[in-house]
Amino acid sequence: MKSELAHQWQSGQGVLVVGAIGAVTRLIAPLIQGKSIDPAVLVLDPKGDYVIPLLGGHSSGADQRALEIAAKIGGTAVITGACSHEQRIPIDCFGEGWGWRRSGTVEAWRQLMKDQANKKVLQIRQTSGPQHWLKTSVRSRVDLVETGHCDLSIGPQQHSGCSWHPPTLWIGLGCERNTSKSLIHRAIGQSLNDAGFAIEAIAGLATADRKADEPALLDLCHDYDWPLRTYKAEQLAVIPVPTPSEAVQKEMGTASVAEAAALLTAGGSGTLRQSKRIHHAHESEQGAVTIAIAESAVPMAPHRGELHLIGSGPGDPALMSGDATSALRRCTAWVGYELYLDLLEPLRRPNQIRFDGQLTKEWDRCSQALELASQGAKVALISSGDSGIYGMAGLALELWLQKPEATRPHFQMHPGISALQLAAAKSGAPLMHDFCTISLSDRLTPWDVIERRIQGAGLGDFVIALYNPRSKGRAWQFGRATEILLEHRERSTPVAIARQLGRDNEQIRLTTLGEVNPEQIDMLTVVLVGNSSSYSKDGRMVTPRGYPGAELS
């Protein structure tokens, strides 16, 4: 155990030990070196009931990992830090959720956290990156300043104290074949220092496609987790630059590589912050490299970003899966319809920001979530029920697929319990044979298509779940659906009306297809219609697994 712990003891790593907290403390004591070096250490009790972040709660993300692990296994995260108990945003780690990188000494950050704990009003200068984090309670303890002293800097600039750096800087470069890695690294560092920028603010490198296989560039990108964007000569040639070169034009087919690549990657609103500079090899190096720096108007780090499609279930957070809850705890930005976010409010921490959307603005919510994730943020796009069943997953995936592959953030779906499933569980066992779902909303689907589907389901003798059955603006569609189904079903066919599922005012009613009352039905209702063998008894609706005469197995 000691040797394995020593092997895993690296900054940026996480160590989860199953055992007694006292024994783990004694094991790691000789290895502890400091906040900037130690990994996150978590302890899980043998029964899996409690996850305890023992070391690196903020600095190494142990608190966050404990919350995610606990959600997955159904345990409890034991968080003892002051920020958690005082419900305040942790200034020293909140930027990670937005895809930012941190700089500053351990001592400086320790003092800043002390000042925050003592309720000092912090002077913060922010020159780049979204300011959504100011929507939290921290706003009352923060003064935004443009000049002079600041306790915390947010932007690309070098700062002697504590800093968060949104990824807005693009390093454009051109180099001779087989230029030394040390030369390119030194040239980037010197250019940043001359311009007053921090290396942590680099979003990536950009160059001509002829340099896509340059070993030194690939090694540097691997070391720093930078993407390498490359462009054809004709793409670079159309970018206006301040210092074009005839020699480069003859060699590369474009008058600029470094400046043009940096500006092209930074986007239409990008700005050239440092024009090209040529750096030559020292005695132990070879080659030459040209460096230019551009700044994008918004952060650009899709390789750091995450877009999680989360099905929140019918309403009660207790009905969410461990996978979905873990993803929700991981995300800094929550995007969804206001009602759905309200239902999940008990799970939200102070550093998690809500982006409330309107009911019919699904494309807007998907675009906003994808944009935030492309900037480097960890984003939850929330639907009720299951995100892949009448939810946001399809819209979000279409938008994601439209983006070039290199600009796509991580995309992951997390299934939830659909209203169909909970309605079935609450009413009995109506889905024991083939079933289908049909939405009666003709906002996105023509009504004649919906009618054909109802006819098909009636002919096929499916158990049917009707979603979006009736609204103030669509009062007649449910009645028409009932008429069509009565052409194929007896009036005595059982029907379950499930309203406000998973919420305090949940209602489950059993009736029949011939007696169903449309006035009891609205957009918060799911209607289950049985097939020819379904029946109701003692307040329960059931569909036999087989038809009469079928052999059951």
Short mmCIF file of N, CA, C and O in Angstrom, two decimals, residues 23 57 65 135 152 161 246 288 352 368 391 399 440 534 548:
data_model
loop_
_atom_site.label_atom_id
_atom_site.label_comp_id
_atom_site.label_asym_id
_atom_site.label_seq_id
_atom_site.Cartn_x
_atom_site.Cartn_y
_atom_site.Cartn_z
N ALA A 23 -6.14 5.20 9.72
CA ALA A 23 -5.09 4.43 9.06
C ALA A 23 -4.60 5.13 7.80
O ALA A 23 -3.39 5.18 7.51
N GLY A 57 -9.07 19.51 -0.57
CA GLY A 57 -10.49 19.76 -0.76
C GLY A 57 -10.78 20.78 -1.85
O GLY A 57 -11.59 20.53 -2.73
N ARG A 65 -14.90 15.93 -6.17
CA ARG A 65 -14.89 14.49 -6.48
C ARG A 65 -15.70 13.71 -5.47
O ARG A 65 -16.37 12.73 -5.83
N LYS A 135 -23.47 36.13 -10.17
CA LYS A 135 -24.88 35.97 -9.79
C LYS A 135 -25.02 35.31 -8.43
O LYS A 135 -26.12 35.22 -7.89
N LEU A 152 -7.81 39.87 -6.67
CA LEU A 152 -7.93 38.77 -7.62
C LEU A 152 -8.07 39.33 -9.02
O LEU A 152 -8.90 40.22 -9.26
N GLY A 161 -0.35 38.62 -7.76
CA GLY A 161 -1.13 37.92 -6.73
C GLY A 161 -1.90 36.75 -7.31
O GLY A 161 -1.39 35.96 -8.10
N GLU A 246 6.83 38.94 -48.17
CA GLU A 246 6.94 38.37 -49.52
C GLU A 246 7.67 37.04 -49.48
O GLU A 246 7.35 36.12 -50.24
N ALA A 288 14.24 28.05 -36.26
CA ALA A 288 13.76 29.41 -35.95
C ALA A 288 12.25 29.35 -35.87
O ALA A 288 11.60 28.51 -36.50
N GLN A 352 -22.88 26.94 -8.33
CA GLN A 352 -23.56 26.45 -9.53
C GLN A 352 -24.60 27.47 -9.97
O GLN A 352 -25.49 27.84 -9.21
N GLN A 368 -27.31 28.16 -25.96
CA GLN A 368 -26.62 28.76 -24.82
C GLN A 368 -25.76 27.73 -24.11
O GLN A 368 -24.60 28.00 -23.76
N GLY A 391 -37.20 15.32 -24.99
CA GLY A 391 -36.38 16.27 -24.24
C GLY A 391 -35.45 17.05 -25.15
O GLY A 391 -35.70 17.24 -26.34
N LEU A 399 -27.14 20.44 -32.97
CA LEU A 399 -26.27 21.62 -32.96
C LEU A 399 -24.81 21.21 -32.77
O LEU A 399 -23.91 21.77 -33.40
N LEU A 440 -49.38 14.69 -28.54
CA LEU A 440 -50.51 15.32 -29.23
C LEU A 440 -50.24 16.78 -29.56
O LEU A 440 -51.13 17.47 -30.07
N SER A 534 -55.99 -5.15 -21.63
CA SER A 534 -55.77 -4.45 -20.37
C SER A 534 -57.06 -4.40 -19.56
O SER A 534 -58.17 -4.38 -20.11
N PRO A 548 -54.95 -13.76 -24.61
CA PRO A 548 -55.61 -15.02 -24.27
C PRO A 548 -55.18 -16.15 -25.22
O PRO A 548 -55.16 -15.98 -26.44
#
